[in-house]
Short mmCIF file of C-alpha atoms in Angstrom, two decimals:
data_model
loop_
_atom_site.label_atom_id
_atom_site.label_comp_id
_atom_site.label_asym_id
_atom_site.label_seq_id
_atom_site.Cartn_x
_atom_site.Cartn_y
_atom_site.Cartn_z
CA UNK A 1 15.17 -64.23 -10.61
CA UNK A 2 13.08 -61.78 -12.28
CA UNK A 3 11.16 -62.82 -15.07
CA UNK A 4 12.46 -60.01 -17.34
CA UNK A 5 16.11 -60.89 -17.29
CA UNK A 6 15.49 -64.23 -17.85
CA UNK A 7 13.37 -63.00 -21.47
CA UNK A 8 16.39 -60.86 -22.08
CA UNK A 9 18.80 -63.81 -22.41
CA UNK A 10 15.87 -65.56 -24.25
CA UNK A 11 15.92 -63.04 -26.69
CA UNK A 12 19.43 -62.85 -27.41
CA UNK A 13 19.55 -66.42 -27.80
CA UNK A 14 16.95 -66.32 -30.06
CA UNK A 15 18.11 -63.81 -32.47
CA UNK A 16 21.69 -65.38 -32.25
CA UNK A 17 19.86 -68.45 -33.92
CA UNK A 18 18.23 -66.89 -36.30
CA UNK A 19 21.30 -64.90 -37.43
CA UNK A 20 23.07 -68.33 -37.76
CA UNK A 21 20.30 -69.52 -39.99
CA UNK A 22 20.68 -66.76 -42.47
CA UNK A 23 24.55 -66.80 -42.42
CA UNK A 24 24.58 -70.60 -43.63
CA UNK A 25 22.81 -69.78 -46.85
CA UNK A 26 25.40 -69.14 -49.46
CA UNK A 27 25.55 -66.71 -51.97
CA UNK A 28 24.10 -67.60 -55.72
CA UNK A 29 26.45 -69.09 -57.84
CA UNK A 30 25.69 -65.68 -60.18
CA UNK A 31 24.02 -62.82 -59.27
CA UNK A 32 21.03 -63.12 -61.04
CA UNK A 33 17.28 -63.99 -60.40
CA UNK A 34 18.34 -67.27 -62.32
CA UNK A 35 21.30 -67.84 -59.49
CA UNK A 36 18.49 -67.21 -56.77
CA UNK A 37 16.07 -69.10 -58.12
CA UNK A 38 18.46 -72.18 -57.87
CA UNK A 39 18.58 -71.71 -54.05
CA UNK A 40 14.96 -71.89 -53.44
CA UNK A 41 15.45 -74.70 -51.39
CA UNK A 42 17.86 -72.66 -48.93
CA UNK A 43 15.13 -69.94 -49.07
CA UNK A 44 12.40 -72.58 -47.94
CA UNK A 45 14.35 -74.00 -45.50
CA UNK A 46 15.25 -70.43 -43.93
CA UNK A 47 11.76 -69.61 -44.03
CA UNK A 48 10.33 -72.52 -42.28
CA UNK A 49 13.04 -72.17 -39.52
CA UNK A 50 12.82 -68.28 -38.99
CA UNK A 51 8.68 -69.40 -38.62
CA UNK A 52 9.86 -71.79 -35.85
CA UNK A 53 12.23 -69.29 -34.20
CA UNK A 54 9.58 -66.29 -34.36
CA UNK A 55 6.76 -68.80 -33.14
CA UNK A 56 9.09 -70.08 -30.43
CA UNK A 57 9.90 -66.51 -29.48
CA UNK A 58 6.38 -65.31 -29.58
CA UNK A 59 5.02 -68.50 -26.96
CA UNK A 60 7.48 -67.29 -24.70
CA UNK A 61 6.42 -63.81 -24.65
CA UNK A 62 3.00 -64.98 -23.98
CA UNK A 63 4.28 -67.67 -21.49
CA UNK A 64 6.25 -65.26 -19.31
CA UNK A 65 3.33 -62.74 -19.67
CA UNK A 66 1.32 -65.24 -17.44
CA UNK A 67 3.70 -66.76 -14.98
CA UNK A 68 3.46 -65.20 -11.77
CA UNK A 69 7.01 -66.58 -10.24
CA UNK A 70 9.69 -67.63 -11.83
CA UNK A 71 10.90 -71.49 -10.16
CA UNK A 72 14.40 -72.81 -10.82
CA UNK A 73 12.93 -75.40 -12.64
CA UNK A 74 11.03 -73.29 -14.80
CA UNK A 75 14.51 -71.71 -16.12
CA UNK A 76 15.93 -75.18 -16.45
CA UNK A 77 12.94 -76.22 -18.36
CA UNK A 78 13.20 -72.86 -20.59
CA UNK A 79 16.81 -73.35 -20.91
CA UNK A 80 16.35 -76.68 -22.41
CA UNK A 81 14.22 -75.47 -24.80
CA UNK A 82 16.42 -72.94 -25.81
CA UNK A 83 18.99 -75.87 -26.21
CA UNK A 84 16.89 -77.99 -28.43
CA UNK A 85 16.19 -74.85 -30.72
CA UNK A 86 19.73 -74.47 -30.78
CA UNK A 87 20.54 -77.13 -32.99
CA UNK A 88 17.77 -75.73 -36.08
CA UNK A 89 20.64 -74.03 -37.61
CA UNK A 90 22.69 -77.50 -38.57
CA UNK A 91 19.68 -78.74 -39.18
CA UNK A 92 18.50 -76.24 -41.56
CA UNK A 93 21.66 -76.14 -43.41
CA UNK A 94 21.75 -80.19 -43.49
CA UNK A 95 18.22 -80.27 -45.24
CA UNK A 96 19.06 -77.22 -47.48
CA UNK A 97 22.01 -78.87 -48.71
CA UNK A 98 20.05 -82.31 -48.59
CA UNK A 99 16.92 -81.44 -49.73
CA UNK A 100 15.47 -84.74 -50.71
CA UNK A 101 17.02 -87.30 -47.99
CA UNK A 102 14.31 -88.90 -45.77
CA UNK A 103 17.76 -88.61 -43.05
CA UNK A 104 18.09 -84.56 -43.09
CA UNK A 105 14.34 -84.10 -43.31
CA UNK A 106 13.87 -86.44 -40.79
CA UNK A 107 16.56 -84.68 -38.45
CA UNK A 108 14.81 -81.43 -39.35
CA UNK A 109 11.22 -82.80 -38.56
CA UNK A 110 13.07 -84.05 -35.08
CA UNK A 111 13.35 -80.55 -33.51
CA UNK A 112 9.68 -80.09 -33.80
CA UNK A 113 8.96 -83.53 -32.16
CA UNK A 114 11.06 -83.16 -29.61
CA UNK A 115 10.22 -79.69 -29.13
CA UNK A 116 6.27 -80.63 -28.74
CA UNK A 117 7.14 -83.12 -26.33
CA UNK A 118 9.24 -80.51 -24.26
CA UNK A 119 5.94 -78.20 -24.61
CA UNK A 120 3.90 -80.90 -23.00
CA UNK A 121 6.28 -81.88 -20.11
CA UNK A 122 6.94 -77.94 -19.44
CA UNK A 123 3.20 -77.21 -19.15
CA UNK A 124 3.03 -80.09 -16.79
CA UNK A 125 6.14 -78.56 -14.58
CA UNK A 126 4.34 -75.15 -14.72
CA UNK A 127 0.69 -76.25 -13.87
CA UNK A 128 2.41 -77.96 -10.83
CA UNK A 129 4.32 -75.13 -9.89
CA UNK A 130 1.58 -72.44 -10.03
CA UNK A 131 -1.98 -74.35 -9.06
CA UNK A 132 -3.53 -71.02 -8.80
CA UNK A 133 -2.73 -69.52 -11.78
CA UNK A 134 -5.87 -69.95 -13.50
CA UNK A 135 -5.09 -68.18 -16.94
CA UNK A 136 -1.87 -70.07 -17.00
CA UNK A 137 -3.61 -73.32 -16.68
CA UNK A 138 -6.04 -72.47 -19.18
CA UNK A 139 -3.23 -71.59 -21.58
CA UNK A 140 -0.97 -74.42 -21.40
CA UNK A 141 -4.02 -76.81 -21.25
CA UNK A 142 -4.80 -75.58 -24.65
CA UNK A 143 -1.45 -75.92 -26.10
CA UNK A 144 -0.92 -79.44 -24.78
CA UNK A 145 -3.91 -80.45 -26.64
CA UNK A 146 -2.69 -78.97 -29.93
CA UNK A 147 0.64 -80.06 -29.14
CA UNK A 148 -0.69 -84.21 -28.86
CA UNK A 149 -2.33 -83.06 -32.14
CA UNK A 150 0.56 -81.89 -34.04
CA UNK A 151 2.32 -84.84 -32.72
CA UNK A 152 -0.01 -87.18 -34.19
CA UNK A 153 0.47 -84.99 -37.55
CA UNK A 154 4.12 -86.00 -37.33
CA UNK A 155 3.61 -89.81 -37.01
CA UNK A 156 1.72 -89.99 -40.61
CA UNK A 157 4.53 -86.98 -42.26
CA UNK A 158 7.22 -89.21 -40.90
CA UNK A 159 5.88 -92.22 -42.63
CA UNK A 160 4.01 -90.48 -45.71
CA UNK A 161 8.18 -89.35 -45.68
CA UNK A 162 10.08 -92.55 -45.96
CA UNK A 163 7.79 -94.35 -47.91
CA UNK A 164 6.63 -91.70 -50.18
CA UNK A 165 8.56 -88.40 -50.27
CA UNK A 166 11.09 -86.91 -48.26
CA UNK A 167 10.53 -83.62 -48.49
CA UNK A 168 6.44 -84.02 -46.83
CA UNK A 169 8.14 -83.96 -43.62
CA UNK A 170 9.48 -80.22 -43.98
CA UNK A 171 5.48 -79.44 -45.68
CA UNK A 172 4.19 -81.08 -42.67
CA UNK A 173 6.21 -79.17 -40.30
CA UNK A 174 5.17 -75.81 -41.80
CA UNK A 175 1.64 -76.89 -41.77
CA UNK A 176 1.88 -78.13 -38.39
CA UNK A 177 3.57 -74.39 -37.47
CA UNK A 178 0.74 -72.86 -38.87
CA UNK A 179 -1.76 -74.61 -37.07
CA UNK A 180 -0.41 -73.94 -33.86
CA UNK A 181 -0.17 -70.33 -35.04
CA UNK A 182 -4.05 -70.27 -35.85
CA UNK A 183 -4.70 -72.34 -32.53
CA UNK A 184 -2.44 -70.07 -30.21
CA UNK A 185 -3.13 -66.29 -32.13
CA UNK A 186 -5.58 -66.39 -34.13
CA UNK A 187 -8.44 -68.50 -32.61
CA UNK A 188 -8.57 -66.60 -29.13
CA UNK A 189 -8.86 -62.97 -30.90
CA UNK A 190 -11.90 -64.80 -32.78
CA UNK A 191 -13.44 -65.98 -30.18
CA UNK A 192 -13.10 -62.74 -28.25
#
């Protein structure tokens, strides 16, 4: 299979995600500032997610720009990613509407655990499956690291969540997204 086609279908999923995510944010009660000022939570919520979509998107991009062949296993692998990332839109709408239960938050948070741990074994399948692909290795190598990083991040949000504030867990998952941003983008440009 040719890595292109398999992006394609990526893609679509992708932006089929992130047009559910909108969608379940309802309209303002008026239509005023006041009316969409009361739905800042929705807004945050959207915001975070469409972060986590774009990021997810834009590791692909940069995956698939440095595999050489595309394995079966490397689909399957991509495929269940795209399955975990499925379920952000339910999520999203259950900590919009739920804004301040350790439960939702802690569902929300979930995705990104889970999601980190799919990073790690992935980059595992891949190194395996290309030995030779030098810049590859050096990629996911890097993003393993900041991936048992962000995991350890999670541990203290998760408990700073249910015995202090809900709501840290969706802070800590934006903070966590921008790290890896800064690690992934930002941090090889300055180095170069």
């Amino acid at each position: 299979m040719e890595t292109d086609r398999f992006e394609a279908l990526g893609d679509g999923i992708l932006a089929i995600i992130i047009t559910l995510i909108i969608l379940e944010i309802p309209l303002p009660s008026t239509p005023s500032f006041a009316g969409l000022w009361n739905m800042k939570l929705e807004f945050l919520a959207y915001f975070i997610s469409f972060l986590v979509v774009f990021n997810m998107w834009n590791s692909h991009h940069n995956l698939f720009n440095l595999i050489h062949k595309l394995h079966n296993s490397t689909v399957w692998m991509s495929g269940i990613s795209l399955l975990i990332l499925g379920f952000l839109p339910y999520f999203t709408t259950m900590v919009s509407n739920n804004f301040y239960s350790f439960f939702a938050q802690g569902c929300f948070g979930f995705i990104f655990v889970i999601s980190h741990i799919h990073y790690i074994l992935q980059a595992k399948l891949l190194t395996h499956n290309e030995p030779g692909n030098i810049a590859l290795i050096v990629y996911l190598e890097n993003g393993v690291k900041y991936s048992y990083i962000e995991l350890i991040i999670f541990a203290i949000i998760y408990i700073l969540g249910y015995f202090i504030y809900p709501p840290i867990i969706m802070v800590g998952c934006l903070l966590a997204m921008i790290f890896w941003i800064f690690n992934d983008q930002l941090l090889p440009l300055i180095k170069n």
